[in-house]
Every structure is written in C-alpha cells, then in structure tokens.
Amino acid sequence: MRKSPLRIVALVVTVGLTWIIVSILLGGPGSGFPRIQQLFTSPGSSVTAEPRARKYKCGLPQPCPEEHLAFRMVSGAANVIGPKICLEDKMLMSSVKDNVGRGLNIALVNGEAPAEHVNDLLKFIRPLHEGTLVFVASYDDPATKMNEETRKLFSELGSRNAKELAFRDSWVFVGAKGVQNKSPFEQHVKNSKHTNKYEGWPEALEMEGCIPRRSSAS
C-alpha cells in the first residue's frame, strides 16, 4: 500500500517542527534563545558559588593583631570525645595526637614557643616561670582529683571558677603566671541533670581568641 503525498509531507513537517523546538530549548548553535535550564530560573537568581570564608590560624575567622597568639580550644565531650588545644596553628593536644586523658589536660607555653605537658598537676604548676601561659581543657571530670592547693594555684593564674569546679563540670581556661587580674579567657558549665546536653555530662565548651605575647622579662 502506497502512502499518500499529503501524509508524507505532514510527517516531514512534524519532524521539522520537533527538531526546531528541541534546538530552541537546548540552545543549539545559532540560537539566541536561552537554554532549558534558564527557563526555570528567575532573572534575579543566577547561581554563583559562595566565596569560602577565609580561615586564619587555628581556624579563627580573623587574624590576630601583631604580638598576639591565636588559640582555639575545645573541652572533652562527655567521656567519649577528647579535648583539643590549638595554638598558632599548631595542635598541642588532641585525641589524634594521643596525648589527652580524662581529668584536666594542660599545655604550658612560655610565651615564645609552644610546649606540651600532660602529667601530675602540681608538678608542673608549682615551679612555673613568670609569663608562662597555661591552657586547660577538661575531659570527663576535672574536679575529683583537685584539692585546695590546686584550686588556689589556678586562681592565682587568673581563674574565677577553679574554686567551684565540681564533678563532671565542663571547663576551659587560659591563664598565666604572674597575672594581676582575672583571665578573660575562661568558660565553665556545671553538671546538672536539668541542663546537661549528654546523659550525665554538660555540653562541650569551645573558646578561641588572641592572647598578648608575654616574656619572662615582662
């Protein structure tokens, strides 16, 4: 059976129109029409990549002034995730470095170069030199092994909260030997079943900032 000329012409015209429509939607060569994606995009909503916020030492959102040390520290989360102490972009203490433990995690810094210490509390705090920075981050329980002498020593380093630390509190603190005033770098959250984030522990604390450099001569 032979197809009629009219049916063949109609088929050719239909195929031609279909190709033109597809070419327009996809923005084919020579087409001044928008691509199909642009048909579903409002004129004011062109997609542009958001510029990444620049991070500075220890992940701070802005650089520290000259003669200041950048730091960031995080207390332990319950008894599961260990604390972190970063200074001048160097991670002094963390679970990855395998140098943290339950209780108080302490890094002593002489104001010139970072140094790491995790050991008996009084052994390191008693003989500190003037200007030594003391970074402290709790993990699990900071208070059980503290006595009146250690609380007094931390208070002399600038702590406001050392005397009231209790079982499973969260605490981060930066002090220094020879300070005259209380440190502005301290956070403390009490263990309370009414406000605890974790079962039996309060939330982890994060603190960051810029500390003026000190030397033993100052």
mmCIF file of C-alpha atoms in Angstrom:
data_model
loop_
_atom_site.group_PDB
_atom_site.id
_atom_site.type_symbol
_atom_site.label_atom_id
_atom_site.label_comp_id
_atom_site.label_asym_id
_atom_site.label_seq_id
_atom_site.Cartn_x
_atom_site.Cartn_y
_atom_site.Cartn_z
ATOM 1 C CA MET A 1 0.000 0.000 0.000
ATOM 2 C CA ARG A 2 1.452 3.368 -1.028
ATOM 3 C CA LYS A 3 1.465 6.366 1.328
ATOM 4 C CA SER A 4 -0.250 9.453 0.009
ATOM 5 C CA PRO A 5 1.913 12.547 -0.741
ATOM 6 C CA LEU A 6 -0.056 14.567 1.831
ATOM 7 C CA ARG A 7 0.734 12.080 4.650
ATOM 8 C CA ILE A 8 4.471 12.150 3.751
ATOM 9 C CA VAL A 9 4.511 15.962 3.731
ATOM 10 C CA ALA A 10 2.718 16.075 7.093
ATOM 11 C CA LEU A 11 5.268 13.681 8.584
ATOM 12 C CA VAL A 12 8.180 15.744 7.290
ATOM 13 C CA VAL A 13 6.662 18.955 8.665
ATOM 14 C CA THR A 14 6.068 17.345 12.102
ATOM 15 C CA VAL A 15 9.664 16.098 12.326
ATOM 16 C CA GLY A 16 10.948 19.515 11.278
ATOM 17 C CA LEU A 17 8.926 21.351 13.924
ATOM 18 C CA THR A 18 10.023 18.893 16.627
ATOM 19 C CA TRP A 19 13.700 19.466 15.788
ATOM 20 C CA ILE A 20 13.285 23.256 15.857
ATOM 21 C CA ILE A 21 11.591 23.145 19.289
ATOM 22 C CA VAL A 22 14.313 20.893 20.743
ATOM 23 C CA SER A 23 17.007 23.128 19.260
ATOM 24 C CA ILE A 24 15.442 26.224 20.844
ATOM 25 C CA LEU A 25 15.060 24.630 24.286
ATOM 26 C CA LEU A 26 18.589 23.321 24.371
ATOM 27 C CA GLY A 27 20.106 26.479 22.951
ATOM 28 C CA GLY A 28 21.516 24.929 19.857
ATOM 29 C CA PRO A 29 24.063 26.561 17.511
ATOM 30 C CA GLY A 30 22.917 29.931 16.262
ATOM 31 C CA SER A 31 20.003 30.078 18.636
ATOM 32 C CA GLY A 32 19.507 33.317 20.511
ATOM 33 C CA PHE A 33 17.113 31.645 22.942
ATOM 34 C CA PRO A 34 18.021 30.647 26.494
ATOM 35 C CA ARG A 35 18.897 27.080 27.379
ATOM 36 C CA ILE A 36 16.273 24.922 29.041
ATOM 37 C CA GLN A 37 17.832 25.432 32.468
ATOM 38 C CA GLN A 38 17.345 29.171 32.136
ATOM 39 C CA LEU A 39 13.623 28.733 31.517
ATOM 40 C CA PHE A 40 13.233 27.556 35.105
ATOM 41 C CA THR A 41 15.462 30.214 36.644
ATOM 42 C CA SER A 42 14.206 33.641 37.639
ATOM 43 C CA PRO A 43 16.253 36.575 36.302
ATOM 44 C CA GLY A 44 17.494 37.521 39.770
ATOM 45 C CA SER A 45 18.503 34.052 40.923
ATOM 46 C CA SER A 46 21.548 33.237 38.847
ATOM 47 C CA VAL A 47 23.589 30.590 40.635
ATOM 48 C CA THR A 48 27.012 31.758 41.754
ATOM 49 C CA ALA A 49 29.390 29.918 44.044
ATOM 50 C CA GLU A 50 29.522 31.403 47.525
ATOM 51 C CA PRO A 51 33.065 32.526 48.331
ATOM 52 C CA ARG A 52 34.535 30.471 51.157
ATOM 53 C CA ALA A 53 35.171 32.407 54.329
ATOM 54 C CA ARG A 54 38.896 32.635 54.861
ATOM 55 C CA LYS A 55 40.174 30.910 57.956
ATOM 56 C CA TYR A 56 43.212 32.073 59.861
ATOM 57 C CA LYS A 57 45.437 30.388 62.439
ATOM 58 C CA CYS A 58 43.616 27.677 64.418
ATOM 59 C CA GLY A 59 40.535 28.333 62.275
ATOM 60 C CA LEU A 60 39.866 31.816 63.650
ATOM 61 C CA PRO A 61 37.562 33.951 61.475
ATOM 62 C CA GLN A 62 40.010 36.877 61.518
ATOM 63 C CA PRO A 63 43.745 37.293 62.102
ATOM 64 C CA CYS A 64 45.139 38.245 65.484
ATOM 65 C CA PRO A 65 46.934 41.579 65.915
ATOM 66 C CA GLU A 66 50.709 41.662 65.934
ATOM 67 C CA GLU A 67 52.341 40.354 69.102
ATOM 68 C CA HIS A 68 49.319 38.185 69.840
ATOM 69 C CA LEU A 69 48.949 34.406 69.816
ATOM 70 C CA ALA A 70 45.953 32.805 68.099
ATOM 71 C CA PHE A 71 44.347 29.956 70.007
ATOM 72 C CA ARG A 72 41.312 27.718 69.920
ATOM 73 C CA MET A 73 40.373 25.055 72.445
ATOM 74 C CA VAL A 74 37.525 22.602 72.955
ATOM 75 C CA SER A 75 36.760 20.690 76.128
ATOM 76 C CA GLY A 76 36.014 16.991 76.031
ATOM 77 C CA ALA A 77 32.502 15.856 75.153
ATOM 78 C CA ALA A 78 31.230 13.611 77.960
ATOM 79 C CA ASN A 79 33.736 10.753 78.286
ATOM 80 C CA VAL A 80 33.725 9.977 74.560
ATOM 81 C CA ILE A 81 35.471 12.730 72.575
ATOM 82 C CA GLY A 82 38.721 14.150 73.905
ATOM 83 C CA PRO A 83 39.613 17.851 74.130
ATOM 84 C CA LYS A 84 41.641 19.899 71.648
ATOM 85 C CA ILE A 85 44.081 22.741 72.221
ATOM 86 C CA CYS A 86 45.448 24.648 69.201
ATOM 87 C CA LEU A 87 47.968 27.494 69.418
ATOM 88 C CA GLU A 88 49.382 29.440 66.479
ATOM 89 C CA ASP A 89 48.044 26.804 64.074
ATOM 90 C CA LYS A 90 49.784 24.001 65.942
ATOM 91 C CA MET A 91 47.636 21.326 67.556
ATOM 92 C CA LEU A 92 49.165 20.936 71.003
ATOM 93 C CA MET A 93 46.742 18.351 72.314
ATOM 94 C CA SER A 94 44.051 16.141 70.784
ATOM 95 C CA SER A 95 42.817 12.574 70.622
ATOM 96 C CA VAL A 96 44.518 12.226 67.238
ATOM 97 C CA LYS A 97 47.867 13.108 68.824
ATOM 98 C CA ASP A 98 47.035 10.598 71.560
ATOM 99 C CA ASN A 99 48.154 12.942 74.334
ATOM 100 C CA VAL A 100 44.886 13.644 76.159
ATOM 101 C CA GLY A 101 43.325 11.874 79.114
ATOM 102 C CA ARG A 102 40.393 12.099 81.478
ATOM 103 C CA GLY A 103 40.584 14.872 84.033
ATOM 104 C CA LEU A 104 42.497 18.084 83.326
ATOM 105 C CA ASN A 105 44.534 18.409 80.140
ATOM 106 C CA ILE A 106 47.209 21.085 80.463
ATOM 107 C CA ALA A 107 49.582 22.689 77.975
ATOM 108 C CA LEU A 108 52.249 25.078 79.254
ATOM 109 C CA VAL A 109 53.621 27.699 76.895
ATOM 110 C CA ASN A 110 56.489 30.015 77.774
ATOM 111 C CA GLY A 111 55.233 32.825 75.569
ATOM 112 C CA GLU A 112 57.808 32.129 72.880
ATOM 113 C CA ALA A 113 57.265 28.584 71.593
ATOM 114 C CA PRO A 114 54.523 26.036 72.375
ATOM 115 C CA ALA A 115 55.382 23.104 74.620
ATOM 116 C CA GLU A 116 53.278 20.083 75.558
ATOM 117 C CA HIS A 117 52.817 18.673 79.057
ATOM 118 C CA VAL A 118 50.293 16.199 80.402
ATOM 119 C CA ASN A 119 51.367 14.897 83.812
ATOM 120 C CA ASP A 120 50.912 15.315 87.515
ATOM 121 C CA LEU A 121 49.163 18.638 88.086
ATOM 122 C CA LEU A 122 51.165 20.154 90.925
ATOM 123 C CA LYS A 123 54.474 19.029 89.428
ATOM 124 C CA PHE A 124 54.008 21.436 86.526
ATOM 125 C CA ILE A 125 52.096 24.279 88.126
ATOM 126 C CA ARG A 126 54.202 24.935 91.219
ATOM 127 C CA PRO A 127 57.501 25.879 89.505
ATOM 128 C CA LEU A 128 56.088 27.986 86.650
ATOM 129 C CA HIS A 129 58.136 30.947 85.479
ATOM 130 C CA GLU A 130 56.706 34.436 85.116
ATOM 131 C CA GLY A 131 54.827 34.846 81.843
ATOM 132 C CA THR A 132 54.167 31.146 81.294
ATOM 133 C CA LEU A 133 50.776 30.590 79.644
ATOM 134 C CA VAL A 134 48.602 27.773 80.978
ATOM 135 C CA PHE A 135 45.952 26.183 78.746
ATOM 136 C CA VAL A 136 43.488 23.855 80.482
ATOM 137 C CA ALA A 137 40.689 21.760 78.964
ATOM 138 C CA SER A 138 38.553 19.328 80.922
ATOM 139 C CA TYR A 139 37.611 15.819 79.831
ATOM 140 C CA ASP A 140 35.007 13.737 81.639
ATOM 141 C CA ASP A 141 35.675 15.026 85.172
ATOM 142 C CA PRO A 142 38.016 17.908 86.049
ATOM 143 C CA ALA A 143 37.390 18.140 89.786
ATOM 144 C CA THR A 144 37.654 14.791 91.540
ATOM 145 C CA LYS A 145 41.448 14.849 91.845
ATOM 146 C CA MET A 146 41.713 18.561 92.604
ATOM 147 C CA ASN A 147 42.477 19.665 96.156
ATOM 148 C CA GLU A 148 42.503 23.072 97.810
ATOM 149 C CA GLU A 149 46.093 23.734 96.749
ATOM 150 C CA THR A 150 45.441 23.107 93.059
ATOM 151 C CA ARG A 151 42.313 25.267 93.143
ATOM 152 C CA LYS A 152 44.296 28.064 94.780
ATOM 153 C CA LEU A 153 47.077 27.774 92.194
ATOM 154 C CA PHE A 154 44.602 28.029 89.319
ATOM 155 C CA SER A 155 43.013 31.022 90.979
ATOM 156 C CA GLU A 156 46.430 32.670 91.165
ATOM 157 C CA LEU A 157 46.818 32.017 87.430
ATOM 158 C CA GLY A 158 43.677 34.082 86.827
ATOM 159 C CA SER A 159 40.803 31.613 87.139
ATOM 160 C CA ARG A 160 37.452 32.731 88.515
ATOM 161 C CA ASN A 161 35.888 29.277 88.522
ATOM 162 C CA ALA A 162 38.580 26.895 89.808
ATOM 163 C CA LYS A 163 37.320 27.067 93.384
ATOM 164 C CA GLU A 164 33.821 25.954 92.422
ATOM 165 C CA LEU A 165 34.606 23.216 89.886
ATOM 166 C CA ALA A 166 32.601 20.089 90.656
ATOM 167 C CA PHE A 167 32.151 16.536 89.439
ATOM 168 C CA ARG A 168 31.859 16.297 85.635
ATOM 169 C CA ASP A 169 31.714 20.038 85.015
ATOM 170 C CA SER A 170 32.994 21.312 81.645
ATOM 171 C CA TRP A 171 35.852 23.816 81.871
ATOM 172 C CA VAL A 172 38.284 25.590 79.546
ATOM 173 C CA PHE A 173 40.749 28.164 80.790
ATOM 174 C CA VAL A 174 43.798 30.152 79.716
ATOM 175 C CA GLY A 175 45.817 31.790 82.481
ATOM 176 C CA ALA A 176 49.358 32.940 83.091
ATOM 177 C CA LYS A 177 51.895 33.044 85.861
ATOM 178 C CA GLY A 178 52.148 36.494 87.394
ATOM 179 C CA VAL A 179 48.842 37.938 86.184
ATOM 180 C CA GLN A 180 47.390 40.727 88.271
ATOM 181 C CA ASN A 181 43.770 40.370 87.150
ATOM 182 C CA LYS A 182 41.375 37.553 86.385
ATOM 183 C CA SER A 183 41.693 36.000 82.930
ATOM 184 C CA PRO A 184 39.122 36.940 80.273
ATOM 185 C CA PHE A 185 39.661 33.502 78.716
ATOM 186 C CA GLU A 186 37.581 31.093 80.779
ATOM 187 C CA GLN A 187 34.316 29.180 80.354
ATOM 188 C CA HIS A 188 32.579 26.888 82.801
ATOM 189 C CA VAL A 189 29.351 24.871 82.638
ATOM 190 C CA LYS A 190 28.119 22.978 85.663
ATOM 191 C CA ASN A 191 26.997 19.380 85.576
ATOM 192 C CA SER A 192 23.231 19.456 86.098
ATOM 193 C CA LYS A 193 20.683 16.819 85.182
ATOM 194 C CA HIS A 194 18.262 19.625 84.285
ATOM 195 C CA THR A 195 20.523 21.241 81.661
ATOM 196 C CA ASN A 196 23.032 18.549 80.630
ATOM 197 C CA LYS A 197 23.372 18.003 76.902
ATOM 198 C CA TYR A 198 24.632 14.456 77.325
ATOM 199 C CA GLU A 199 23.404 11.888 79.827
ATOM 200 C CA GLY A 200 25.433 12.705 82.917
ATOM 201 C CA TRP A 201 27.571 15.458 81.322
ATOM 202 C CA PRO A 202 27.086 19.077 80.249
ATOM 203 C CA GLU A 203 27.865 20.348 76.764
ATOM 204 C CA ALA A 204 31.400 20.640 75.429
ATOM 205 C CA LEU A 205 32.851 24.148 75.500
ATOM 206 C CA GLU A 206 34.640 25.959 72.671
ATOM 207 C CA MET A 207 36.776 29.036 73.161
ATOM 208 C CA GLU A 208 39.030 30.987 70.802
ATOM 209 C CA GLY A 209 40.811 34.302 70.760
ATOM 210 C CA CYS A 210 44.069 36.242 70.692
ATOM 211 C CA ILE A 211 46.423 36.342 73.652
ATOM 212 C CA PRO A 212 49.066 39.072 74.038
ATOM 213 C CA ARG A 213 52.571 37.665 73.903
ATOM 214 C CA ARG A 214 54.427 37.740 77.185
ATOM 215 C CA SER A 215 58.046 37.125 78.009
ATOM 216 C CA SER A 216 59.727 36.211 81.258
ATOM 217 C CA ALA A 217 61.132 39.731 81.399
ATOM 218 C CA SER A 218 57.722 41.406 81.294
#
